Amino acid sequence: MVHQQQVKPRRTAPLHLSQGVFASLLIAPAMIFIAVIVAWPLIETFRLSFTDARLGGETYVGLENYQDLADSRKFRQTISRTFYWMFLSVSLKLILGLIGATLLNAAVPGRGLFRVLIMPPWVIPIAIGMIGWLWLYNGAFGLLSGALQYIDVVDKSFEFLAYKRSAFYSAVVADVWVGTPMVSLFFLAAMQGVSRDLYEAAWVDGASRWYRFRRITIPQIMPVIVSMALLSAIWTFNSFEVIWILTEGGPRSASTTLIVDTYKTAIANFKFGEGAARAVIIVILLAIFSLIYLFFLNKVNKHYGVK
Amino acid sequence: MATLDLKSIGKSFGDAQVLHDIELSINDKEFIVFVGPSGCGKSTLLRIIAGLEEATTGSLLIDGDDVSDAHPIDRGISMVFQSYALYPHLSVFENIAFPLRVAKLSKSVLEDKVQRAAEILQLTDKLNLKPGQLSGGQRQRVAIGRSIVREPKIFLFDEPLSNLDAALRGDMRVELSQLHRDLRATMIYVTHDQVEAMTMADRIVVLNQGRVEQFGTPMELYHHPATKFVAAFIGQPNMNFLPATVTDVGDAGLCVQVDAGPALVLPVESAGVSAGDRVEVGIRPEDITQGAGGLNINVSVVERLGGISITYGTTDGGTRLCAALGGTADIREDQKAELKLEPKDCHVFDSAGKVLRRRQAPVLVE
């Protein structure tokens, strides 16, 4: 009798998984990654904010940390200073960025060179840039103080970072210096995306340069302006290196923003619990910004006819 | 009143000369079409008239005034762009009102003018929409609306229909002709589509490599093309060109022997040619008939459109030929056919491509 070999389908054993499980498996690596890198630290920070964690250990203290912050006049000052810092710096970045982009977009010889030349503040490490600013602001050797003396604005050397008010504004200027190039480049990219025909049509209709800027350029790049305003607000809110390297938040907390305060509390003074409470407040504030942003972006996109 | 005179206009971009010595004289209320293949300089010429480009040489006169250096507003022109150039963030109303806002017209006058333009262009119920919510044809109308509110002396159109589908293009052609009649303004229209040129123009400027090949009415261009280029460009399907040799020059016209074809006596002005010269005989597909005419072709493709049968083939001499024969013509693919040319329908071009003017041609009753 001939042995008849049964023909078996030769394939790997099928995995009897339901579609849902299979899908979950596929996204599992990403989920684990996010859980470890984002979710866990966030939850841990949240937990810590209800403790008095220090180097020695931690005990649960409930809302005490938040209560302390709410009662602290200093903390309220820090918050309003942070918003002032953010408002001032972001406004300047947007205005200067817009002016810069307009100039870089103008048909002038060598504009390619200028487009490269504005990059360094943004490209070089912030620490290096800030050391440059430290020298500029230095009273004894600094260029600015020297120049002001030379043109008789001040009569003796001026230490920019030594006084509460001048330290704060000096930090703003340095922060604007770091942040403007990127804003400029984004605005420039948006401007280059505006159809040439629109400008030609407006020009044929007799619109002046300013009129074209106001009624074509600005509306056309408005979605990018809104995006940059929010992103820049978040970055400026969280801007740490600039302040830390220039003033460490001083003198006498004059340039301490929320992020600097958090660092000082949690890392410099080892009060992890109190620091975590500050961090949670930062998260909440940034979440609110993001919601406002999404709301505005939607409106702007609708209003300016971006489909 | 708006006449336009171009006096030896030339334009170079760096070393590349795109326009050579353009001389045109355009009458008041004329509908002029610039037509030519891409890269012939027609859009550049329009942009020079608009003031968007400066001519390298020559001058531009509107109503006799030199406006070579004047702003478009002072020239009294308005322009409709190929891309429509509508402002996406503004409503239809604001798009049409844009030139009036620039001119700082009072609110009531402005609204009045926009409403009137919207009525002419059937956009009254679309005024609050954004351009993104309109169809291609409606966007086109908005662009035209924006150009008519200013009441310019001269309208310029840069390939305004090229973004529309074929059916809509046909409709818009009729609408534009209607608009020209209603507005009674001078219009200059650029296109690469010879059908648009033939159907809309009072006179056509055929441009080729930056030079004016011919300037005339559509029927002049069709019946009396000045050069082989114009003859090939105007008319659909394209004119056929059969190589031939001149055998004799007589009072009755030019005696030619078509290569591998019939000997014909063609009634054309024959000054400048003599026996032995090589010429080309141009014949339009619609002027070819089937019959004993001595021109044999090997038929390759027959397109039966019902009314006519467009027949493609090759002559015994190897020249490709297209004939528009009757709808029921007895003709088969991959077979031979004998075709006939009427001497009076033939055009003759010398070796330089210049026409020998026909003595007989149909005349359109004006």
XYZ file of C-alpha atoms in Angstrom:
673
model
C 0.000 0.000 0.000
C 1.314 3.310 -0.986
C 1.695 5.615 1.932
C 0.026 8.749 1.007
C 1.751 11.693 2.520
C -0.638 14.187 3.792
C 0.053 17.619 2.426
C 0.263 20.086 5.235
C 0.232 23.802 4.718
C 3.775 24.810 5.504
C 3.641 27.967 7.449
C 4.502 29.110 10.913
C 2.001 28.321 13.581
C -0.677 30.990 13.507
C -0.955 33.243 16.537
C -4.516 33.071 17.680
C -4.793 36.659 18.786
C -7.822 38.813 18.631
C -7.446 42.008 16.651
C -7.558 44.135 19.781
C -4.706 42.299 21.463
C -2.651 42.371 18.283
C -3.156 46.107 17.963
C -2.170 46.623 21.577
C 0.993 44.618 21.043
C 1.947 46.816 18.122
C 1.671 50.030 20.066
C 3.107 48.556 23.262
C 6.723 49.690 22.652
C 5.621 53.269 22.205
C 3.321 53.078 25.211
C 6.068 51.653 27.426
C 8.450 54.328 26.220
C 6.009 57.100 27.041
C 5.149 55.515 30.376
C 8.783 55.383 31.467
C 9.961 58.691 30.066
C 6.881 60.879 30.527
C 4.135 59.379 32.603
C 6.110 57.931 35.471
C 8.157 61.068 36.229
C 4.975 63.090 36.010
C 3.116 60.861 38.427
C 6.140 60.717 40.733
C 6.381 64.511 40.731
C 2.715 64.709 41.521
C 3.127 62.254 44.387
C 6.197 64.032 45.732
C 4.295 67.300 45.836
C 2.170 65.851 48.636
C 5.194 64.965 50.742
C 7.937 66.851 52.532
C 10.594 64.805 50.715
C 14.161 65.877 51.515
C 17.501 64.153 51.517
C 16.589 62.489 54.800
C 13.329 60.886 53.722
C 9.716 61.790 53.145
C 6.387 61.827 54.921
C 2.950 62.516 53.523
C 1.870 66.057 54.285
C -1.241 66.385 52.154
C -1.820 69.822 50.631
C 0.606 71.561 52.970
C 3.098 72.432 50.226
C 0.346 74.013 48.118
C -1.054 75.790 51.144
C 2.387 77.252 51.865
C 2.711 78.466 48.274
C -0.731 80.039 48.344
C 0.149 81.872 51.549
C 3.568 82.983 50.332
C 3.795 86.580 49.139
C 7.179 85.783 47.654
C 5.725 83.001 45.539
C 2.951 85.223 44.244
C 5.610 87.751 43.284
C 7.525 85.022 41.508
C 4.458 84.089 39.484
C 3.694 87.642 38.435
C 7.385 88.189 37.648
C 7.341 85.050 35.519
C 4.376 86.307 33.529
C 5.930 89.726 33.133
C 9.165 88.098 32.009
C 7.291 85.948 29.540
C 5.107 88.735 28.203
C 8.027 91.115 27.727
C 10.383 88.595 26.183
C 7.807 86.980 23.875
C 6.497 90.352 22.664
C 9.998 91.497 21.842
C 10.844 88.208 20.108
C 7.715 88.414 17.977
C 8.149 92.073 17.040
C 11.855 91.781 16.319
C 11.282 88.441 14.617
C 8.701 89.991 12.326
C 10.926 92.937 11.486
C 13.863 90.601 10.928
C 11.887 88.272 8.694
C 10.586 91.191 6.635
C 14.109 92.496 6.115
C 15.430 89.043 5.288
C 12.598 88.557 2.817
C 13.349 91.806 1.003
C 15.022 91.433 -2.356
C 18.411 92.862 -1.413
C 21.791 91.658 -2.612
C 23.450 89.253 -0.226
C 20.277 88.307 1.617
C 21.405 84.675 1.632
C 24.379 85.781 3.710
C 22.163 87.699 6.146
C 19.922 84.676 6.534
C 22.940 82.706 7.723
C 24.290 85.521 9.856
C 21.218 85.688 12.092
C 21.556 82.056 13.088
C 24.446 82.076 15.652
C 22.495 83.242 18.750
C 20.209 80.301 18.274
C 22.778 77.795 17.048
C 25.587 78.211 19.561
C 25.076 76.611 22.983
C 23.182 78.937 25.292
C 25.891 78.623 27.966
C 28.518 79.962 25.562
C 26.282 82.793 24.419
C 25.532 83.743 28.018
C 29.206 83.876 28.916
C 29.504 86.390 26.099
C 26.658 88.403 27.615
C 28.259 88.172 31.080
C 31.260 89.951 29.630
C 29.126 92.486 27.820
C 27.274 93.277 31.049
C 30.432 93.341 33.162
C 30.941 96.745 34.807
C 34.721 96.821 34.909
C 35.568 95.308 31.524
C 32.255 95.158 29.687
C 31.668 96.681 26.289
C 28.245 98.090 27.179
C 29.360 99.869 30.311
C 32.376 101.229 28.450
C 30.282 102.417 25.552
C 27.774 104.122 27.859
C 30.620 105.911 29.623
C 32.123 106.904 26.312
C 28.921 108.578 25.154
C 28.412 110.073 28.641
C 25.190 108.293 29.511
C 26.746 107.075 32.770
C 29.676 108.712 34.532
C 31.232 105.635 36.110
C 31.261 101.930 35.333
C 27.836 100.299 35.479
C 27.421 96.692 36.617
C 24.295 95.619 34.753
C 23.682 92.449 36.686
C 24.204 93.955 40.128
C 20.948 95.877 40.478
C 17.504 94.363 40.743
C 15.889 96.171 37.867
C 18.814 96.252 35.439
C 19.552 92.577 36.100
C 15.996 91.605 35.209
C 15.940 93.609 31.968
C 19.451 92.496 31.054
C 18.269 88.906 31.335
C 15.265 89.744 29.132
C 17.556 91.213 26.464
C 19.785 88.142 26.495
C 16.767 85.846 26.313
C 15.371 87.807 23.368
C 18.770 87.553 21.692
C 18.626 83.770 21.974
C 14.988 83.394 20.942
C 14.556 85.865 18.090
C 16.446 84.100 15.275
C 14.200 81.073 15.329
C 11.048 83.186 15.402
C 12.495 85.156 12.482
C 13.242 82.064 10.463
C 9.760 80.651 11.001
C 8.202 83.960 9.966
C 10.509 84.112 6.966
C 9.516 80.611 5.896
C 5.850 81.557 6.218
C 6.378 84.764 4.224
C 8.075 82.857 1.458
C 5.041 80.623 1.281
C 2.795 83.563 0.402
C 2.043 83.535 -3.311
C 3.866 86.220 -5.296
C 0.723 86.714 -7.339
C -1.078 88.151 -4.309
C 1.521 90.895 -3.977
C 1.550 91.577 -7.700
C -2.233 91.746 -7.805
C -2.260 94.158 -4.873
C 0.508 96.209 -6.411
C -1.339 96.490 -9.707
C -4.335 97.679 -7.681
C -2.169 100.426 -6.201
C -1.563 99.052 -2.696
C 1.459 100.549 -0.967
C 4.199 98.466 0.591
C 2.769 98.991 4.090
C -0.759 98.234 2.921
C 0.391 94.996 1.325
C 2.251 94.048 4.506
C -0.737 94.801 6.684
C -3.468 93.252 4.540
C -1.633 90.370 2.879
C 1.543 89.386 4.709
C 0.249 89.585 8.276
C -3.046 87.742 7.670
C -1.327 85.153 5.523
C 1.265 84.302 8.149
C -1.109 84.717 11.114
C -1.366 80.979 11.840
C 2.426 80.882 12.132
C 2.448 84.002 14.318
C -0.040 82.364 16.685
C 1.942 79.129 16.753
C 5.203 80.930 17.384
C 3.607 83.084 20.088
C 2.567 80.024 22.042
C 5.699 77.958 21.495
C 7.822 80.939 22.330
C 5.696 81.568 25.438
C 6.290 78.025 26.653
C 10.018 78.175 25.978
C 10.366 81.561 27.595
C 8.302 80.457 30.586
C 10.687 77.532 30.976
C 13.813 79.458 30.048
C 16.287 78.405 32.677
C 19.865 78.561 31.407
C 19.780 82.221 30.445
C 18.741 83.387 33.900
C 20.759 80.838 35.812
C 24.025 81.617 34.054
C 23.576 85.387 34.116
C 22.157 85.972 37.610
C 21.169 82.696 39.269
C 17.832 84.397 39.784
C 19.306 87.325 41.686
C 20.034 89.843 42.872
C 17.661 89.181 45.768
C 15.333 87.114 43.581
C 14.874 90.021 41.110
C 15.180 87.684 38.149
C 13.784 84.510 39.726
C 11.066 83.037 37.553
C 8.974 80.019 38.416
C 11.357 77.570 36.793
C 14.376 79.063 38.536
C 12.495 79.058 41.833
C 11.609 75.395 41.355
C 15.203 74.492 40.636
C 16.490 76.462 43.600
C 13.966 74.848 45.947
C 14.225 71.272 44.750
C 17.833 70.920 43.623
C 19.833 73.634 45.380
C 18.020 73.408 48.721
C 17.066 69.720 48.505
C 13.396 70.424 49.316
C 12.061 67.896 46.786
C 8.491 67.978 48.019
C 8.160 71.756 47.851
C 9.938 71.779 44.491
C 7.549 69.161 43.143
C 4.555 71.297 44.152
C 6.028 74.168 42.129
C 6.627 71.843 39.191
C 3.014 70.705 39.283
C 1.885 74.327 39.154
C 4.105 74.859 36.094
C 2.537 71.831 34.406
C -0.957 73.157 35.095
C -0.115 76.629 33.763
C 1.473 75.218 30.599
C -1.514 72.953 30.062
C -3.743 76.018 30.197
C -1.519 77.769 27.642
C -1.773 74.802 25.344
C -5.561 74.762 25.547
C -5.726 78.474 24.790
C -3.364 77.898 21.885
C -5.427 75.113 20.364
C -8.546 77.208 20.720
C -6.917 80.203 19.043
C -5.221 78.243 16.293
C -8.517 76.766 15.299
C -10.160 80.176 15.200
C -7.290 81.768 13.342
C -7.159 79.023 10.756
C -10.859 79.392 10.144
C -10.761 83.153 10.018
C -7.816 83.388 7.660
C -9.224 80.837 5.291
C -6.578 78.200 5.786
C -8.526 75.122 4.924
C -10.985 105.696 -25.126
C -8.027 103.416 -24.702
C -5.608 102.756 -27.474
C -2.365 100.983 -26.801
C 0.807 101.312 -28.827
C 3.903 99.233 -28.307
C 6.960 100.796 -29.907
C 9.868 98.408 -30.501
C 9.516 96.740 -27.113
C 12.411 94.440 -26.233
C 13.081 92.519 -23.063
C 16.117 90.638 -21.856
C 16.660 88.644 -18.696
C 20.432 88.732 -18.368
C 21.783 87.380 -21.628
C 18.504 85.819 -22.697
C 16.473 88.064 -24.968
C 12.842 87.010 -24.667
C 11.193 89.761 -26.693
C 12.513 91.308 -29.890
C 11.367 94.611 -31.203
C 7.611 94.223 -30.674
C 5.533 96.743 -32.620
C 1.787 96.656 -32.013
C -0.992 99.133 -32.356
C -4.169 98.202 -30.535
C -7.399 100.074 -31.122
C -9.967 101.225 -28.605
C -12.426 98.526 -27.409
C -10.576 95.780 -29.209
C -10.339 92.262 -27.825
C -6.751 91.263 -28.531
C -5.401 87.786 -27.883
C -1.697 87.031 -27.548
C -1.211 83.425 -28.493
C 1.805 81.222 -28.880
C 3.526 78.172 -27.478
C 4.921 78.278 -23.948
C 8.091 80.314 -23.712
C 7.184 82.530 -26.674
C 7.163 85.638 -24.463
C 3.411 86.314 -24.446
C 3.112 86.472 -20.651
C 6.208 88.654 -20.407
C 4.714 91.026 -22.948
C 1.493 91.194 -20.928
C 3.448 91.847 -17.730
C 5.287 94.676 -19.465
C 1.965 96.213 -20.452
C 0.768 95.758 -16.851
C 3.884 97.392 -15.480
C 4.950 94.275 -13.582
C 8.059 94.047 -15.767
C 10.081 96.827 -17.258
C 10.869 96.687 -20.939
C 14.584 96.717 -21.694
C 14.023 98.802 -24.803
C 11.151 100.593 -26.445
C 8.158 102.430 -25.103
C 4.525 101.906 -24.275
C 1.838 104.434 -25.145
C -1.709 104.440 -23.815
C -3.990 106.939 -25.535
C -0.844 108.424 -26.973
C 0.790 109.111 -23.603
C 4.105 107.452 -22.858
C 3.448 105.309 -19.767
C 6.614 103.202 -19.922
C 7.559 104.205 -16.387
C 4.074 104.732 -14.962
C 2.492 102.757 -12.151
C -0.276 100.319 -13.225
C -2.836 102.590 -11.529
C -1.718 105.524 -13.652
C -1.770 103.371 -16.749
C -5.423 102.613 -16.056
C -5.004 98.890 -16.429
C -6.187 95.998 -14.327
C -5.091 92.432 -14.498
C -6.599 88.990 -13.928
C -3.965 86.449 -12.987
C -3.716 82.852 -14.077
C -3.825 81.751 -10.429
C -6.677 84.271 -9.813
C -4.528 85.695 -6.965
C -7.510 85.929 -4.622
C -6.800 86.788 -1.009
C -7.735 83.602 0.853
C -8.312 85.383 4.163
C -10.773 87.894 2.732
C -14.395 87.326 1.801
C -15.572 87.564 -1.793
C -16.896 91.048 -1.017
C -13.549 92.201 0.380
C -11.665 90.607 -2.483
C -13.698 92.539 -5.018
C -13.551 95.675 -2.864
C -9.764 95.473 -2.429
C -8.783 97.988 -5.145
C -11.515 100.350 -3.936
C -10.284 100.156 -0.344
C -6.794 100.928 -1.595
C -8.239 103.941 -3.407
C -10.001 104.921 -0.137
C -13.458 105.230 -1.651
C -16.346 106.102 0.612
C -18.293 103.221 2.080
C -21.486 103.791 0.123
C -19.759 104.171 -3.241
C -17.687 101.123 -2.525
C -20.653 98.957 -1.599
C -22.509 100.172 -4.635
C -19.697 99.273 -7.002
C -19.095 95.862 -5.461
C -22.807 95.072 -5.635
C -22.940 96.080 -9.280
C -19.919 93.936 -10.141
C -21.411 91.033 -8.195
C -24.620 91.337 -10.166
C -22.840 91.333 -13.516
C -20.895 88.243 -12.489
C -23.739 86.469 -10.622
C -21.907 86.485 -7.321
C -24.506 88.310 -5.232
C -25.234 85.335 -2.985
C -21.557 84.455 -2.620
C -20.301 87.768 -1.240
C -19.841 86.513 2.316
C -17.975 83.351 1.387
C -14.226 82.886 1.360
C -12.469 82.015 -1.932
C -11.729 78.546 -0.547
C -15.463 77.814 -0.508
C -15.968 78.613 -4.198
C -15.668 76.477 -7.307
C -13.001 77.218 -9.915
C -15.407 79.112 -12.156
C -16.704 81.227 -9.282
C -13.163 82.099 -8.185
C -12.480 83.151 -11.747
C -15.493 85.453 -11.617
C -14.332 86.982 -8.339
C -10.964 87.715 -9.942
C -12.741 89.371 -12.856
C -14.974 91.249 -10.416
C -11.926 92.670 -8.709
C -10.623 93.906 -12.030
C -13.855 95.518 -13.230
C -14.723 97.539 -10.097
C -11.835 99.837 -10.800
C -13.241 100.611 -14.239
C -9.861 100.442 -15.931
C -9.257 101.517 -19.494
C -7.541 98.264 -20.381
C -8.153 94.781 -19.004
C -5.334 92.262 -19.017
C -5.974 88.542 -18.701
C -3.126 86.099 -18.163
C -4.345 82.625 -19.204
C -7.435 83.027 -17.037
C -9.124 79.809 -18.113
C -6.206 77.423 -17.982
C -7.122 76.123 -14.513
C -10.692 75.254 -15.457
C -12.018 72.012 -16.875
C -12.969 71.834 -20.537
C -16.730 72.309 -20.152
C -16.363 75.282 -17.830
C -13.749 76.781 -20.142
C -16.286 76.799 -22.950
C -18.858 78.555 -20.747
C -16.381 81.109 -19.451
C -15.252 81.883 -23.004
C -18.761 82.905 -23.870
C -19.097 84.888 -20.628
C -15.870 86.758 -21.273
C -16.934 87.659 -24.799
C -20.239 88.847 -23.368
C -18.397 90.863 -20.728
C -16.275 92.490 -23.391
C -19.381 93.557 -25.242
C -21.043 94.876 -22.044
C -18.043 96.775 -20.720
C -16.915 98.069 -24.093
C -13.313 98.204 -22.896
C -10.014 97.290 -24.482
C -9.009 93.798 -23.461
C -5.766 91.926 -23.887
C -5.849 88.239 -23.298
C -2.979 85.773 -23.173
C -3.471 82.106 -23.945
C -1.680 79.152 -25.449
C -5.010 77.745 -26.637
C -5.673 78.618 -30.267
C -9.378 77.794 -29.883
C -9.704 80.531 -27.232
C -7.815 82.867 -29.520
C -9.970 82.117 -32.554
C -13.294 82.318 -30.724
C -12.767 85.425 -28.632
C -10.372 87.719 -30.424
C -11.092 90.675 -32.632
C -7.456 90.401 -33.604
C -4.811 87.857 -32.687
C -1.105 88.389 -32.097
C 0.785 85.185 -32.792
C 4.100 85.190 -30.966
C 6.988 82.867 -31.605
C 10.332 83.033 -29.845
C 9.788 86.595 -28.747
C 8.752 87.932 -32.138
C 5.377 88.772 -33.629
C 4.742 86.198 -36.356
C 1.474 87.734 -37.440
C -1.103 90.228 -36.194
C -4.558 90.005 -37.689
C -8.151 88.883 -37.417
C -8.824 85.215 -36.754
C -10.030 84.699 -40.329
C -6.975 86.427 -41.789
C -4.777 84.139 -39.760
C -6.747 81.123 -40.855
C -6.982 81.902 -44.547
C -3.832 83.938 -45.012
C -1.234 82.740 -42.521
C 1.908 84.756 -43.088
C 4.295 82.017 -42.112
C 4.402 78.281 -41.795
C 4.484 78.708 -37.997
C 1.164 80.557 -37.957
C -0.348 78.100 -40.415
C 0.645 75.200 -38.193
C -0.488 76.920 -34.998
C -3.928 78.087 -36.089
C -6.580 75.537 -36.974
C -7.493 72.199 -35.522
C -6.418 69.573 -36.578
C -3.131 71.105 -37.702
C -2.336 71.957 -41.291
C -0.419 69.378 -43.358
C 2.789 70.316 -45.114
C 3.755 68.403 -48.244
C 7.250 68.894 -49.681
C 7.161 69.861 -53.369
C 9.318 71.200 -56.184
C 8.451 74.195 -58.350
C 8.297 73.140 -62.007
C 7.146 76.346 -63.612
C 6.001 79.887 -62.779
C 3.134 81.104 -64.917
C 0.266 83.562 -65.003
C -2.141 80.999 -63.617
C 0.112 80.569 -60.612
C 2.783 78.252 -59.436
C 3.214 74.823 -61.001
C 4.495 72.366 -58.433
C 5.179 68.676 -58.283
C 4.310 67.320 -54.842
C 6.807 64.649 -53.781
C 5.279 61.248 -54.559
C 2.044 63.066 -55.302
C 0.171 65.047 -57.916
C 1.351 67.925 -60.075
C -0.701 71.034 -59.229
C -1.125 74.565 -60.514
C -1.591 76.702 -57.405
C -3.129 80.191 -57.625
C -0.607 82.078 -55.476
C 1.588 85.140 -55.904
C 4.787 83.623 -57.141
C 7.228 86.517 -57.011
C 10.647 85.455 -55.806
C 10.430 81.779 -56.675
C 11.627 80.050 -59.770
C 11.541 76.611 -61.275
C 13.552 74.098 -59.303
C 12.966 75.735 -55.887
C 11.824 73.539 -53.059
C 8.604 74.648 -51.367
C 6.014 73.218 -49.035
C 2.359 72.933 -49.924
C 0.114 73.505 -46.914
C -3.321 71.983 -46.898
C -5.782 71.931 -44.015
C -7.225 68.522 -43.104
C -10.750 69.849 -43.664
C -9.862 70.855 -47.249
C -8.810 67.340 -48.247
C -11.373 65.092 -49.913
C -11.384 61.474 -50.938
C -11.138 60.892 -54.669
C -8.916 60.632 -57.687
C -6.413 63.370 -56.871
C -3.174 61.476 -57.189
C -2.209 61.662 -53.513
C -1.989 58.148 -52.116
C -1.660 57.468 -48.436
C -1.313 54.424 -46.238
C -3.982 54.887 -43.586
C -2.794 54.169 -40.045
C -5.601 55.445 -37.791
C -9.179 56.547 -38.434
C -10.977 58.485 -35.705
C -14.683 58.475 -36.467
C -16.344 61.362 -34.680
C -19.722 60.871 -36.370
C -19.800 63.995 -38.502
C -16.225 63.617 -39.702
C -13.609 60.908 -39.847
C -10.171 62.165 -38.916
C -7.782 60.047 -40.921
C -4.074 59.772 -40.195
C -1.627 58.210 -42.605
C 1.638 58.513 -44.469
C 2.098 59.508 -48.112
C 4.157 57.396 -50.459
C 6.846 60.022 -49.998
C 6.896 59.350 -46.230
C 5.154 62.560 -45.108
C 2.627 62.252 -42.303
C -0.780 63.512 -43.262
C -4.096 64.143 -41.560
C -7.394 64.494 -43.392
C -10.844 65.300 -42.058
C -13.040 63.204 -44.339
C -16.790 62.646 -44.263
C -18.365 60.825 -41.379
C -19.176 57.814 -43.530
C -16.058 57.934 -45.734
C -15.142 54.554 -47.136
C -11.733 54.299 -45.567
C -10.087 51.555 -43.493
C -7.073 51.379 -41.259
C -4.002 49.659 -42.768
C -5.306 50.158 -46.317
C -4.423 52.576 -49.070
C -6.580 55.549 -49.947
C -6.425 58.170 -52.679
C -6.969 61.774 -51.687
C -7.574 64.957 -53.595
C -6.436 68.544 -52.996
C -8.166 71.583 -54.485
C -5.505 74.016 -55.755
C -7.449 77.011 -54.447
C -7.271 75.612 -50.880
C -3.526 75.148 -50.959
C -1.033 77.406 -49.157
C 2.562 77.559 -50.360
C 5.531 78.308 -48.126
C 9.029 78.981 -49.415
C 12.108 77.402 -47.923
C 12.284 80.156 -45.260
C 8.725 79.402 -44.142
C 7.236 82.592 -45.655
C 3.918 82.277 -47.415
C 3.272 82.977 -51.082
C -0.003 84.834 -50.774
C -3.074 83.025 -52.081
C -5.042 84.800 -54.765
C -8.282 83.134 -53.840
C -9.560 82.652 -50.369
C -13.009 82.645 -48.816
C -14.043 86.074 -47.636
C -16.095 86.446 -44.508
C -19.057 88.724 -45.036
C -18.674 91.519 -42.486
